[in-house]
Coordinates of C-alpha atoms and ligand atoms in Angstrom, one line a residue:
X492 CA 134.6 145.3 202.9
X493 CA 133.7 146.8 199.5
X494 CA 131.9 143.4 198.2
X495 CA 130.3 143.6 201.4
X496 CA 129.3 147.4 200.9
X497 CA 128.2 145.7 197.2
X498 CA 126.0 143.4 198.8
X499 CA 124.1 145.8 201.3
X500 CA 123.1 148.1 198.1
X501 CA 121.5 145.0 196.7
X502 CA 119.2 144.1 200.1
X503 CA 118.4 147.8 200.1
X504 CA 117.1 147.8 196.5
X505 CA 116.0 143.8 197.3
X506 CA 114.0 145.6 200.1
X507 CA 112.1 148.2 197.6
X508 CA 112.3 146.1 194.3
X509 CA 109.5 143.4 196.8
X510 CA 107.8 145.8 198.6
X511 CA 109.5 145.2 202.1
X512 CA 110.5 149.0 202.7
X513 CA 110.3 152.5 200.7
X514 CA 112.0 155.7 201.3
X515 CA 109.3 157.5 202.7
X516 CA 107.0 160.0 200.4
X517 CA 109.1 158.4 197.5
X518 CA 107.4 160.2 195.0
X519 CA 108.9 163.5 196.4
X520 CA 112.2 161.9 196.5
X521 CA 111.8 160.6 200.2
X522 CA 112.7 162.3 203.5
X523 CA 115.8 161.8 205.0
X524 CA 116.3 158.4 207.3
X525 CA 112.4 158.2 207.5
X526 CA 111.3 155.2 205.8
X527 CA 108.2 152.8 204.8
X528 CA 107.3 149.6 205.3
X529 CA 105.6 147.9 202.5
X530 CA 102.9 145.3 201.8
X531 CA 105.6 142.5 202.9
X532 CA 107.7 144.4 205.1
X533 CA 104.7 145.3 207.5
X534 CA 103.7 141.7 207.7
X535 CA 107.8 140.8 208.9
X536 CA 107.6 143.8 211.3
X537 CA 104.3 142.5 213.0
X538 CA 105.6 138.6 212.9
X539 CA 109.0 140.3 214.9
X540 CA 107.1 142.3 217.2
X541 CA 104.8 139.5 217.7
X542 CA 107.7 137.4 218.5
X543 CA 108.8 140.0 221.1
X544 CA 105.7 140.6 222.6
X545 CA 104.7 137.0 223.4
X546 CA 107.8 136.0 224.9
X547 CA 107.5 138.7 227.0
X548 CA 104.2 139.1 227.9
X549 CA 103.1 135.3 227.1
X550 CA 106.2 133.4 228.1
X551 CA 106.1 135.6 231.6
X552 CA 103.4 135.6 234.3
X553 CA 104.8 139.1 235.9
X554 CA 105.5 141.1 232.6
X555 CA 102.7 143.0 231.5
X556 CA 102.2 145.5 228.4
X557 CA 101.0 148.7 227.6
X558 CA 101.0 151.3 225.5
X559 CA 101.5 155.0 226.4
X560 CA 100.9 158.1 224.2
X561 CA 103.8 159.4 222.0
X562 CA 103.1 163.3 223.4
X563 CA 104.0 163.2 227.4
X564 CA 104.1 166.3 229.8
X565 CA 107.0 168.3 229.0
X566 CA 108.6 167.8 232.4
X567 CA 109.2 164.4 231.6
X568 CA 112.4 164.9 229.4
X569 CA 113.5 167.3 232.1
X570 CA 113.5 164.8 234.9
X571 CA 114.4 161.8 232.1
X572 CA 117.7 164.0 231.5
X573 CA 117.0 164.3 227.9
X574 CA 116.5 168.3 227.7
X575 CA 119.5 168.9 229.5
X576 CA 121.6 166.1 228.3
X577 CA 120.6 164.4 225.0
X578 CA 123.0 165.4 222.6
X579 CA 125.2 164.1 219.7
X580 CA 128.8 166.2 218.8
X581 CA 128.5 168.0 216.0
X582 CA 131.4 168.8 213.6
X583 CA 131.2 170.7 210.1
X584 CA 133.3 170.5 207.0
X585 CA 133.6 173.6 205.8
X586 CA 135.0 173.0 202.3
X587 CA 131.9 170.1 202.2
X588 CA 129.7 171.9 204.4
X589 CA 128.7 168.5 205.0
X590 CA 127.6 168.1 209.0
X591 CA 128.8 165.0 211.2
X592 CA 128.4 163.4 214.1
X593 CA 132.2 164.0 215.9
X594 CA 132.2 160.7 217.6
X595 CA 131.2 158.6 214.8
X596 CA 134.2 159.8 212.5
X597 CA 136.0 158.5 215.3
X598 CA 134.3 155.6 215.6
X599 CA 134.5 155.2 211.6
X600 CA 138.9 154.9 211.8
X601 CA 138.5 152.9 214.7
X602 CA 136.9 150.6 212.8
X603 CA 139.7 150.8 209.6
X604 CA 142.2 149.7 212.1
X605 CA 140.0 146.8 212.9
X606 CA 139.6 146.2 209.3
X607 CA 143.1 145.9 208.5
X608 CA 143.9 143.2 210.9
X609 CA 140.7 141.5 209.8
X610 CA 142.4 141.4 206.5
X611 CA 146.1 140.0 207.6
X612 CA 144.3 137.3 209.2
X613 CA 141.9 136.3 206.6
X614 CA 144.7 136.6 204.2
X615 CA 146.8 134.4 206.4
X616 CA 143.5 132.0 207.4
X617 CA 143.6 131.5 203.4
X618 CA 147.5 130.3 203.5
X619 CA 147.8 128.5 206.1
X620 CA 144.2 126.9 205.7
X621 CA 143.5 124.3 208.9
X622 CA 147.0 124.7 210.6
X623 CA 146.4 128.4 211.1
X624 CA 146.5 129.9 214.5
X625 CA 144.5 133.1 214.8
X626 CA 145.2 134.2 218.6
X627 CA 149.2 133.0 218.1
X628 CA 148.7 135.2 214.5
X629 CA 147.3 138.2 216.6
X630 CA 149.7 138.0 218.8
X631 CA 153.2 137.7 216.7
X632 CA 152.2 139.4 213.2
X633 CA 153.9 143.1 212.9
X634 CA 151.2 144.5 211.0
X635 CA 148.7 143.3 213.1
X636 CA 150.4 144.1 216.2
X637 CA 150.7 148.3 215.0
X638 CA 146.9 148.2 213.9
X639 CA 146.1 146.9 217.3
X640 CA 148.2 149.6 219.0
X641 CA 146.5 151.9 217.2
X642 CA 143.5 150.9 217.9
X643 CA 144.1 150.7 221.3
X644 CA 145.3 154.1 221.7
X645 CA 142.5 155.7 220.0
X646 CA 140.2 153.3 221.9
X647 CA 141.3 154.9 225.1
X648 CA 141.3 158.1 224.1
X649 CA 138.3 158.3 222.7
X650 CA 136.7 156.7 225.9
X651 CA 138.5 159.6 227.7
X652 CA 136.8 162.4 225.7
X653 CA 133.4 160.8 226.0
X654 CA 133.7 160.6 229.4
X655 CA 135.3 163.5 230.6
X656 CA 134.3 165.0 233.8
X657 CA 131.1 166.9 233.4
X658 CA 130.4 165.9 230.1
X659 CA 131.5 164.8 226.6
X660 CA 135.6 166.8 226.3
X661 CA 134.2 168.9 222.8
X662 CA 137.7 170.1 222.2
X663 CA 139.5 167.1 223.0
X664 CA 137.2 165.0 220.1
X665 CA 138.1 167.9 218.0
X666 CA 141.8 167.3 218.7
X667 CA 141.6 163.4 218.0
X668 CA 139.8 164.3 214.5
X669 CA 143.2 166.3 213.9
X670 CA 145.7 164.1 215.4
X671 CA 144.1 161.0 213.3
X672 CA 144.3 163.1 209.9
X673 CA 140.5 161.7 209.6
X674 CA 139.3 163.5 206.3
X675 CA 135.9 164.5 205.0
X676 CA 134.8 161.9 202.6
X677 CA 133.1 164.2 200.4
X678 CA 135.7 167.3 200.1
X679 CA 138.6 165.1 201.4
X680 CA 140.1 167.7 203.4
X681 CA 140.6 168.4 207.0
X682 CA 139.1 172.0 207.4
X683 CA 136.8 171.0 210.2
X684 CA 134.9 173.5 212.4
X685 CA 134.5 173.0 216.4
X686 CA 132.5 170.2 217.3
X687 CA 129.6 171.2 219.5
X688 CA 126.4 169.8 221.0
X689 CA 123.0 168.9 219.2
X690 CA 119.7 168.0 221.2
X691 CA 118.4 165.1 219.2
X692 CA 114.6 165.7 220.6
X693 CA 112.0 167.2 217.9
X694 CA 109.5 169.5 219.4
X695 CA 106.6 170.9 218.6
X696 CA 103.8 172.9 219.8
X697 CA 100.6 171.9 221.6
X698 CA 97.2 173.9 221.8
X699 CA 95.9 177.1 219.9
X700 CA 97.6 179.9 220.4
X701 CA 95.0 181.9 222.3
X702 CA 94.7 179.8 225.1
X703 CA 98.6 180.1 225.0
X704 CA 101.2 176.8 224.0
X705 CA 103.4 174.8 224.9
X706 CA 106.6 173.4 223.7
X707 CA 106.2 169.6 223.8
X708 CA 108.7 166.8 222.6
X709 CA 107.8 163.6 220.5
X710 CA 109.2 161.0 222.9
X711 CA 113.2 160.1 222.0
X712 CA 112.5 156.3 223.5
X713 CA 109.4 154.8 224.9
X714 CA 110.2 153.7 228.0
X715 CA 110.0 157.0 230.0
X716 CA 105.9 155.9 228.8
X717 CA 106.9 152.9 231.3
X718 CA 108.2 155.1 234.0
X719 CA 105.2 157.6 234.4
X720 CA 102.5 154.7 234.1
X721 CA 104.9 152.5 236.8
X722 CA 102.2 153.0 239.9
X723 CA 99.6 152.7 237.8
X724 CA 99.9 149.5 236.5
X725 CA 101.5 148.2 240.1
X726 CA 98.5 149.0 241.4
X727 CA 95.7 148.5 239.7
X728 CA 97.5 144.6 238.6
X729 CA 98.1 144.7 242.0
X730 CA 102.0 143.5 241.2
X731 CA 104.4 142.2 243.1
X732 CA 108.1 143.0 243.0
X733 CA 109.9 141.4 240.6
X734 CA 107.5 142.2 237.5
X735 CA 108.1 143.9 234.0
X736 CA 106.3 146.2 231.9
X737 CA 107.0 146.1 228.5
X738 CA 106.0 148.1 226.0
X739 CA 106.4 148.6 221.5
X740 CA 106.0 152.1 220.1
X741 CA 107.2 154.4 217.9
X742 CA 110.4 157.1 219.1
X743 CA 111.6 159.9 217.4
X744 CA 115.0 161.0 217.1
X745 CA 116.8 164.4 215.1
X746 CA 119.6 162.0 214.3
X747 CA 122.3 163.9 212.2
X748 CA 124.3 161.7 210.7
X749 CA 121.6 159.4 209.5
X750 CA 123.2 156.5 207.5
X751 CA 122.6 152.7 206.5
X752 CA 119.5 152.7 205.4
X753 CA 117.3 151.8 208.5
X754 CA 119.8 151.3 211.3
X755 CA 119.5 154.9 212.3
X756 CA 116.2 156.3 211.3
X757 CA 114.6 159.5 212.7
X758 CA 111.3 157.7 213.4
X759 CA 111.9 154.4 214.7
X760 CA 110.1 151.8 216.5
X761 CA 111.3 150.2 219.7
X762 CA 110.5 147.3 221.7
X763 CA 111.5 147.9 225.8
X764 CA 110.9 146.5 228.9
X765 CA 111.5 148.0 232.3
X766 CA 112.1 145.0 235.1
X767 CA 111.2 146.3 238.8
X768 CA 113.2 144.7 241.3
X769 CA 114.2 145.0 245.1
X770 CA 117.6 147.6 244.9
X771 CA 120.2 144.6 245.3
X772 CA 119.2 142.4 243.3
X773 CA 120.1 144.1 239.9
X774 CA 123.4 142.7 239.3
X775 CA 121.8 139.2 239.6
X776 CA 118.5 140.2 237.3
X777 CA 121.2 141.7 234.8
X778 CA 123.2 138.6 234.2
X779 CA 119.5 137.2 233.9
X780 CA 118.4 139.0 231.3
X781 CA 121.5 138.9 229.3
X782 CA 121.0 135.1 228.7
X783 CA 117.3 135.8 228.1
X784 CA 117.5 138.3 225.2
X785 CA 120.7 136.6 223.9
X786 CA 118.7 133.6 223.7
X787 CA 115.8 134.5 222.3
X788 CA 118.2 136.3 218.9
X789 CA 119.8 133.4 218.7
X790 CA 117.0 131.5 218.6
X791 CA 116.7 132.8 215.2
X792 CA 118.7 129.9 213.9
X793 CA 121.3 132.8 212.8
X794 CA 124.4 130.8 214.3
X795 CA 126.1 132.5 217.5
X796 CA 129.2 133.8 215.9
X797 CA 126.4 136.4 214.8
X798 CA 126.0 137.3 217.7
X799 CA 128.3 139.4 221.0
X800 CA 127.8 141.3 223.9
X801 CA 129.8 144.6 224.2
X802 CA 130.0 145.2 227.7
X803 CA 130.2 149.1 228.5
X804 CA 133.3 150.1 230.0
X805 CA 132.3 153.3 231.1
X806 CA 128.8 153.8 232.9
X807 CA 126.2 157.0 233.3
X808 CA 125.8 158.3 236.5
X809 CA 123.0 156.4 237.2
X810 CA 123.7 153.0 235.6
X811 CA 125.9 150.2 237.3
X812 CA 125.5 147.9 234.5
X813 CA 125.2 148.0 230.9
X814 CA 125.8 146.2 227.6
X815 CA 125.1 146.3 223.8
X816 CA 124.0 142.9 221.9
X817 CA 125.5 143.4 218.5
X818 CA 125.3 141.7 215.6
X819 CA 127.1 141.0 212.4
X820 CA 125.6 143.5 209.9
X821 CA 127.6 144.0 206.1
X822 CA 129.4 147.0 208.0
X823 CA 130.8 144.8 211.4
X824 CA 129.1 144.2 214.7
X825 CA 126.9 146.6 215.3
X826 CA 124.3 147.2 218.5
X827 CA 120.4 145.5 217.9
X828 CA 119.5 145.7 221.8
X829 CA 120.9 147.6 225.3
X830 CA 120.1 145.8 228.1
X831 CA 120.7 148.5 231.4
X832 CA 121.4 148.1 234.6
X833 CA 119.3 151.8 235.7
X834 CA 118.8 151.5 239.8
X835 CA 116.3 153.7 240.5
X836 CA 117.4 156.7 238.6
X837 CA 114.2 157.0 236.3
X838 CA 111.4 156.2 238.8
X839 CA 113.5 158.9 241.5
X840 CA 113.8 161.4 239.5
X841 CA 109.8 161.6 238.0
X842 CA 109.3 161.7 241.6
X843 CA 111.3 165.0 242.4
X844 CA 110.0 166.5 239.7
X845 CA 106.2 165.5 239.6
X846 CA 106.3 165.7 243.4
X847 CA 104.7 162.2 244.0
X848 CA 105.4 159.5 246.2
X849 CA 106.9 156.5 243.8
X850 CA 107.6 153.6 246.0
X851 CA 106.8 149.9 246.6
X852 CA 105.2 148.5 249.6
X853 CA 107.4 145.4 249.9
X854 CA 105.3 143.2 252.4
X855 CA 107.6 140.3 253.3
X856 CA 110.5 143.4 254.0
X857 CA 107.7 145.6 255.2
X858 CA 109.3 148.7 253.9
X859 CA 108.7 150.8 251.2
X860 CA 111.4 151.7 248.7
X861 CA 111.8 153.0 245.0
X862 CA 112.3 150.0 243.0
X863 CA 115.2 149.1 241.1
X864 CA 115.3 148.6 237.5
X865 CA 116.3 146.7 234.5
X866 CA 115.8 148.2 231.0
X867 CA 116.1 145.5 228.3
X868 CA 115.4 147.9 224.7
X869 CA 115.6 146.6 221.2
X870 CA 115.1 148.3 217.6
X871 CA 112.3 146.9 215.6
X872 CA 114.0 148.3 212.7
X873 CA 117.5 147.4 213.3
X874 CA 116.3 143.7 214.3
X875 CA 114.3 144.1 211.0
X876 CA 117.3 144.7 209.2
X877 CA 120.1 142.3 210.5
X878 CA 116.9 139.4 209.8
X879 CA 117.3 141.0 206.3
X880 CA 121.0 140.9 206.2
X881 CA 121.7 137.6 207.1
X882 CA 118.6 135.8 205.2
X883 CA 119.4 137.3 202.0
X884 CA 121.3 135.0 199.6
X885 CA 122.4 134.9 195.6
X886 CA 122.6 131.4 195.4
X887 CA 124.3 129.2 192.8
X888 CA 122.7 126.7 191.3
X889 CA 123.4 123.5 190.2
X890 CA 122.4 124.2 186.8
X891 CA 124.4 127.4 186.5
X892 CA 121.5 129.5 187.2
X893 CA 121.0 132.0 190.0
X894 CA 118.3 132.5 192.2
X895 CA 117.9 135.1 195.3
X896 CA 116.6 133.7 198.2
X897 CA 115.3 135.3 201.5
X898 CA 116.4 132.1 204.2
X899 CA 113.7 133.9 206.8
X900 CA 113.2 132.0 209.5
X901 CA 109.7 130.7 208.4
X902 CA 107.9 131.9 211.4
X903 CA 108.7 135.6 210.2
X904 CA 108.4 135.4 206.8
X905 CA 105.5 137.9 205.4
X906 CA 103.5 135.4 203.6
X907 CA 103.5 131.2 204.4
X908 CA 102.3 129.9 201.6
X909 CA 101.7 130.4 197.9
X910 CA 99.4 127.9 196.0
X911 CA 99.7 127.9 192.1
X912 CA 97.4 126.5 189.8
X913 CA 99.4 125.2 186.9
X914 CA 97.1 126.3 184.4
X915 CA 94.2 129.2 184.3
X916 CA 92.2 126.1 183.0
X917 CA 90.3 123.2 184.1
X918 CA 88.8 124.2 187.4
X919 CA 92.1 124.5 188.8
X920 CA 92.3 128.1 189.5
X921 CA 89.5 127.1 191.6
X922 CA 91.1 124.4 193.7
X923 CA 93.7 126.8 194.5
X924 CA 91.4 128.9 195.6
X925 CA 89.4 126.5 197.7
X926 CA 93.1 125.4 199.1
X927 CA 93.7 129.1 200.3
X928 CA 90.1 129.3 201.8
X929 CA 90.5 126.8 204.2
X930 CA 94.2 127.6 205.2
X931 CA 93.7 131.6 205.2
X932 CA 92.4 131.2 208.9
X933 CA 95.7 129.5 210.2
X934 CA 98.3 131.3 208.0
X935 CA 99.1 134.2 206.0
X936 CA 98.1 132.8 201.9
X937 CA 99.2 134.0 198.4
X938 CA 97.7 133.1 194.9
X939 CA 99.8 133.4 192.1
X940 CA 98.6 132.5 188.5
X941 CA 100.7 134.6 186.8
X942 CA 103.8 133.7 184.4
X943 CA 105.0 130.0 184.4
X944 CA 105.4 128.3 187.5
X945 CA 109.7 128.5 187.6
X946 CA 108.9 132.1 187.7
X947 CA 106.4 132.4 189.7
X948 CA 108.6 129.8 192.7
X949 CA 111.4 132.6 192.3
X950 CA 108.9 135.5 192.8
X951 CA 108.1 133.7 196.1
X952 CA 111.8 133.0 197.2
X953 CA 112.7 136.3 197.0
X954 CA 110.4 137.3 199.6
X955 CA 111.2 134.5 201.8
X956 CA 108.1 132.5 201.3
X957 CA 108.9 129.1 202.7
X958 CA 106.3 127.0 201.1
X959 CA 104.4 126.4 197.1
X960 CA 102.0 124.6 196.6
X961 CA 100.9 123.8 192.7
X962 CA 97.8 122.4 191.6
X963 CA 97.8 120.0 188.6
X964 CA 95.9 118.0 186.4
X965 CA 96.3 114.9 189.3
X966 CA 95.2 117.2 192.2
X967 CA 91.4 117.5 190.3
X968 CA 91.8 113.5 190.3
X969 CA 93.3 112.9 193.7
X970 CA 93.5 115.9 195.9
X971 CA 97.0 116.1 196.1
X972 CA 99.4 118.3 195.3
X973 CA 103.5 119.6 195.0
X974 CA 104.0 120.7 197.8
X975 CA 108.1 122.6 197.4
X976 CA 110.5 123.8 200.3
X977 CA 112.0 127.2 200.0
X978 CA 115.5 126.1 200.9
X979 CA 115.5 122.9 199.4
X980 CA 113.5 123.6 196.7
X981 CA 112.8 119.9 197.2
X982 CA 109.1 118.9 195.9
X983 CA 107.0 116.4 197.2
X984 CA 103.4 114.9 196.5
X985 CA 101.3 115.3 199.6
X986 CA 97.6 115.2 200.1
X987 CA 95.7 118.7 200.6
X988 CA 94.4 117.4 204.0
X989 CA 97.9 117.5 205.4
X990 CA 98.9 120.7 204.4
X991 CA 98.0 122.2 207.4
X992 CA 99.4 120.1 209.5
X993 CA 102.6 120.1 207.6
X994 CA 102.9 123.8 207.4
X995 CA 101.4 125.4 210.7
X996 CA 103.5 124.0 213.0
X997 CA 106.9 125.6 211.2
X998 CA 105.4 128.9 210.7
X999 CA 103.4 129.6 213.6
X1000 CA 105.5 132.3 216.4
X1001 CA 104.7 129.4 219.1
X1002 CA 107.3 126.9 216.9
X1003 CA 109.6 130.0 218.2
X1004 CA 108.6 130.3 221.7
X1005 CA 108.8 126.8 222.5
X1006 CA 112.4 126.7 222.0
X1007 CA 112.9 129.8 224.7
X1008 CA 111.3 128.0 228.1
Ligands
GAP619 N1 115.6 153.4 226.6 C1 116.9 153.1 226.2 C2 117.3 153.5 224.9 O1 116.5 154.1 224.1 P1 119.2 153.3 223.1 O2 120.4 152.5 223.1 O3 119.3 154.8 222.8 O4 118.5 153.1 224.5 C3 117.8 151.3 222.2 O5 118.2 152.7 222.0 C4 117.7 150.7 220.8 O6 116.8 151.4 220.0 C5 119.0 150.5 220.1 O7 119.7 149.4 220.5 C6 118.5 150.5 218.6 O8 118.2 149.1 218.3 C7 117.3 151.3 218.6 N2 117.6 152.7 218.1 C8 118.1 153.7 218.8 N3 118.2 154.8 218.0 C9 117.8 154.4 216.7 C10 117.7 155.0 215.5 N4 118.0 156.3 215.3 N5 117.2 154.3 214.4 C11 116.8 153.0 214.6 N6 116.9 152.4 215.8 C12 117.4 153.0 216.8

């Protein structure tokens, strides 16, 4: 865990050191978990919300996209739930005076106990080599067995507290920190206040204030955007049951205990999708969907052991399905997307409260009835991250050297190609240039003349640029040039009037969609 700790320092300085993403107003010594994206990261963010958007909205003839206003008429978060009911437990240290979220510490030494056993059976994986027998392991080693009896306790009791009649059991999450002898990591002692609740919404104030204000919110997620702007888009696309509306936007969250760099950010960007479908059918779309989005991350090339579902044991009131697609970040399995099973919670309650009729006209039924939906809802950040995490590589080479690489799949990587001229002299800067003119309207191009070229192909591999191209003394004669592989770093002579050919197809978002019908 610790080398792994090791490692996600060096992506998160990887990530400023190349210009991928900056605390936010750095030069005042940032904000807390509000970050930048820089001149590379903004080009990856675009290329994954590109990737999102078109297999939605491309790769589907009934899903359809808009994009809703951050500021939404306050009733909205009162029908949505949110002013009543979206809040994180709070608990203090008082020696520290460090704040935290209550059900994260718990989640924190549930996670030691999974730790320990991951450690007996590596250690034991490492012993017995090919003839060891991980579930026969599990299920006979002592140390293993207590962990998981530990872990299982606290599992179910934490499940108990969270799901307490009439809300989250404060006292009894206060009692679990006590029983489990869970320390603050910065005073190390167990002088903890009570835990209580914390809205997560930031609000603000719209309008002067002589023509009197009100209290708005920034919006917590964006699909409530979706919900409001439902008979809108039915009608005027004149939609038919099933159909989507997906949407990407930024959503704001007072997040308390904001840690690991991006994963839990106070402004965030989310990509969501709200599937309307006749009440009945949900369990069916659900399982539909699963696949869908499971498919489409692990089209990513990031092998599926990367990737699980974590099924939710307990539901909300208003849900009847729901799961978490996790993936293996340096600090375990963590969520990327929710995919909800929501019936027709949402679209019912904005029409209590706004007092309007919210229904489908289902001709071949010919009844009218509130829709049912499914909510697929992914982090553009969090998917930016785990990309990150599992393309970055310090990789030994054969001549004893080191070189860090970003493996991005090539399709997301910020820039395509870089062309070098070997020298500032002899017309070849030129070349280069001319090379870059012609391919800058199918790609994203670099020119690099600085430093020698070994330098200048490392420069590029650390931002995950999966193709160089040098011109030389033969090109001027020829026209051809090296053309090298990121991940090989194999070079090969190839005419420039193949280059494009060569290279769009790999880095183009359609090489990505293809694989997904
Ligand atoms: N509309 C449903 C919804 O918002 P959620 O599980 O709260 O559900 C969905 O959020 C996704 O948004 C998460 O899976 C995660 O990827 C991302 N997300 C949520 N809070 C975040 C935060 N504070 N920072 C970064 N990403 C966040």
């Amino acid at each position: 865990m610790a080398q792994q700790e090791e490692v996600f320092k060096k992506i998160v300085s990887h990530c400023k050191e190349y210009g991928f993403v900056f605390p936010s107003s750095d030069i005042y010594d940032g904000l807390g978990a509000v970050y930048d994206y820089g001149q590379n990261g903004v080009e990856l963010k675009n290329n994954i919300k590109q990737y999102w958007w078109q297999s939605m909205v491309l790769l589907h003839e009934n899903i359809v996209g808009i994009d809703a206003a951050i500021f939404m008429h306050p009733t909205t978060w009162k029908a949505s739930g949110h002013v009543d009911a979206f809040n994180d437990p709070l608990i203090d240290n008082r020696d520290s005076k460090k704040r935290y979220r209550a059900d994260v510490l718990i989640e924190d030494q549930m996670a030691k106990y999974e730790d320990k056993i991951q450690k007996e059976i590596d250690k034991a994986r490492k012993k017995f080599g090919d003839a060891f027998d991980e579930a026969q392991f599990r299920a006979t080693n002592a140390r293993v067995l207590e962990n998981q009896q530990k872990y299982d306790a606290l599992h179910h009791r934490f499940q108990e507290v969270m799901n307490a009649e009439g809300g989250i059991d404060l006292e009894g999450m206060k009692q679990i920190i006590l029983d489990e002898e869970i320390v603050c990591p910065i005073s190390g002692t167990r002088n903890w206040t009570d835990v209580r609740q914390f809205n997560l919404m930031f609000s603000t104030e719209m309008g002067a204030a002589a023509e009197g204000t009100s209290k708005i919110y920034l919006r917590p997620e964006t699909a409530q955007g979706i919900f409001v702007n439902y008979l809108n888009v039915q009608k005027t696309g004149r939609m038919k049951l099933p159909f989507g509306i997906a949407q990407i936007g930024k959503a704001f969250r007072n997040e308390i205990v904001a840690r690991q760099f991006i994963f839990r950010m106070r402004e965030f960007e989310q990509m969501e999708m709200q599937f309307f479908i006749q009440p009945g059918t949900e369990l069916d779309w659900f399982a539909k969907w699963k696949e869908t989005r499971m498919k489409w991350h692990q089209n990513l090339g990031f092998g599926s052991e990367n990737y699980r579902f974590h099924d939710h044991d307990k539901l909300a009131h208003y849900a009847n399905a729901a799961t978490d697609i996790e993936f293996h970040m340096p600090f375990g399995f963590k969520e990327v997307e929710g995919i909800h099973s929501r019936t027709n919670f949402d679209l019912s309650q904005h029409a209590k409260y706004s007092g309007k009729k919210i229904e489908y006209f289902d001709p071949e039924r010919n009844e009218s009835y509130t829709p049912y939906v499914i909510e697929t809802s992914i982090g553009v950040d969090r998917m930016f991250l785990s990309i990150m995490c599992h393309s970055y590589e310090e990789e030994q080479l054969a001549d004893g050297q080191t070189r860090t690489v970003l493996h991005l799949p090539a399709a997301l990587a910020p820039v395509k190609l870089a062309v070098f001229p070997l020298t500032k002299k002899d017309g070849m800067p030129e070349k280069a240039q001319e090379i870059i003119n012609d391919l800058r309207f199918h790609f994203n191009c670099k020119y690099e003349e600085k430093d020698q070229i070994g330098k200048r192909y490392r420069r590029m591999d650390a931002i995950g640029c999966p193709f160089c191209v040098t011109v030389d003394q033969q090109t001027l004669q020829d026209n051809t040039v090296t053309l090298r592989d990121r991940d090989t770093m194999e070079q090969r002579r190839v005419a420039i009037s193949e280059l494009r050919g060569i290279i769009e197809d790999k880095v183009s978002i359609t090489s990505l969609l293809k694989n997904l019908l």
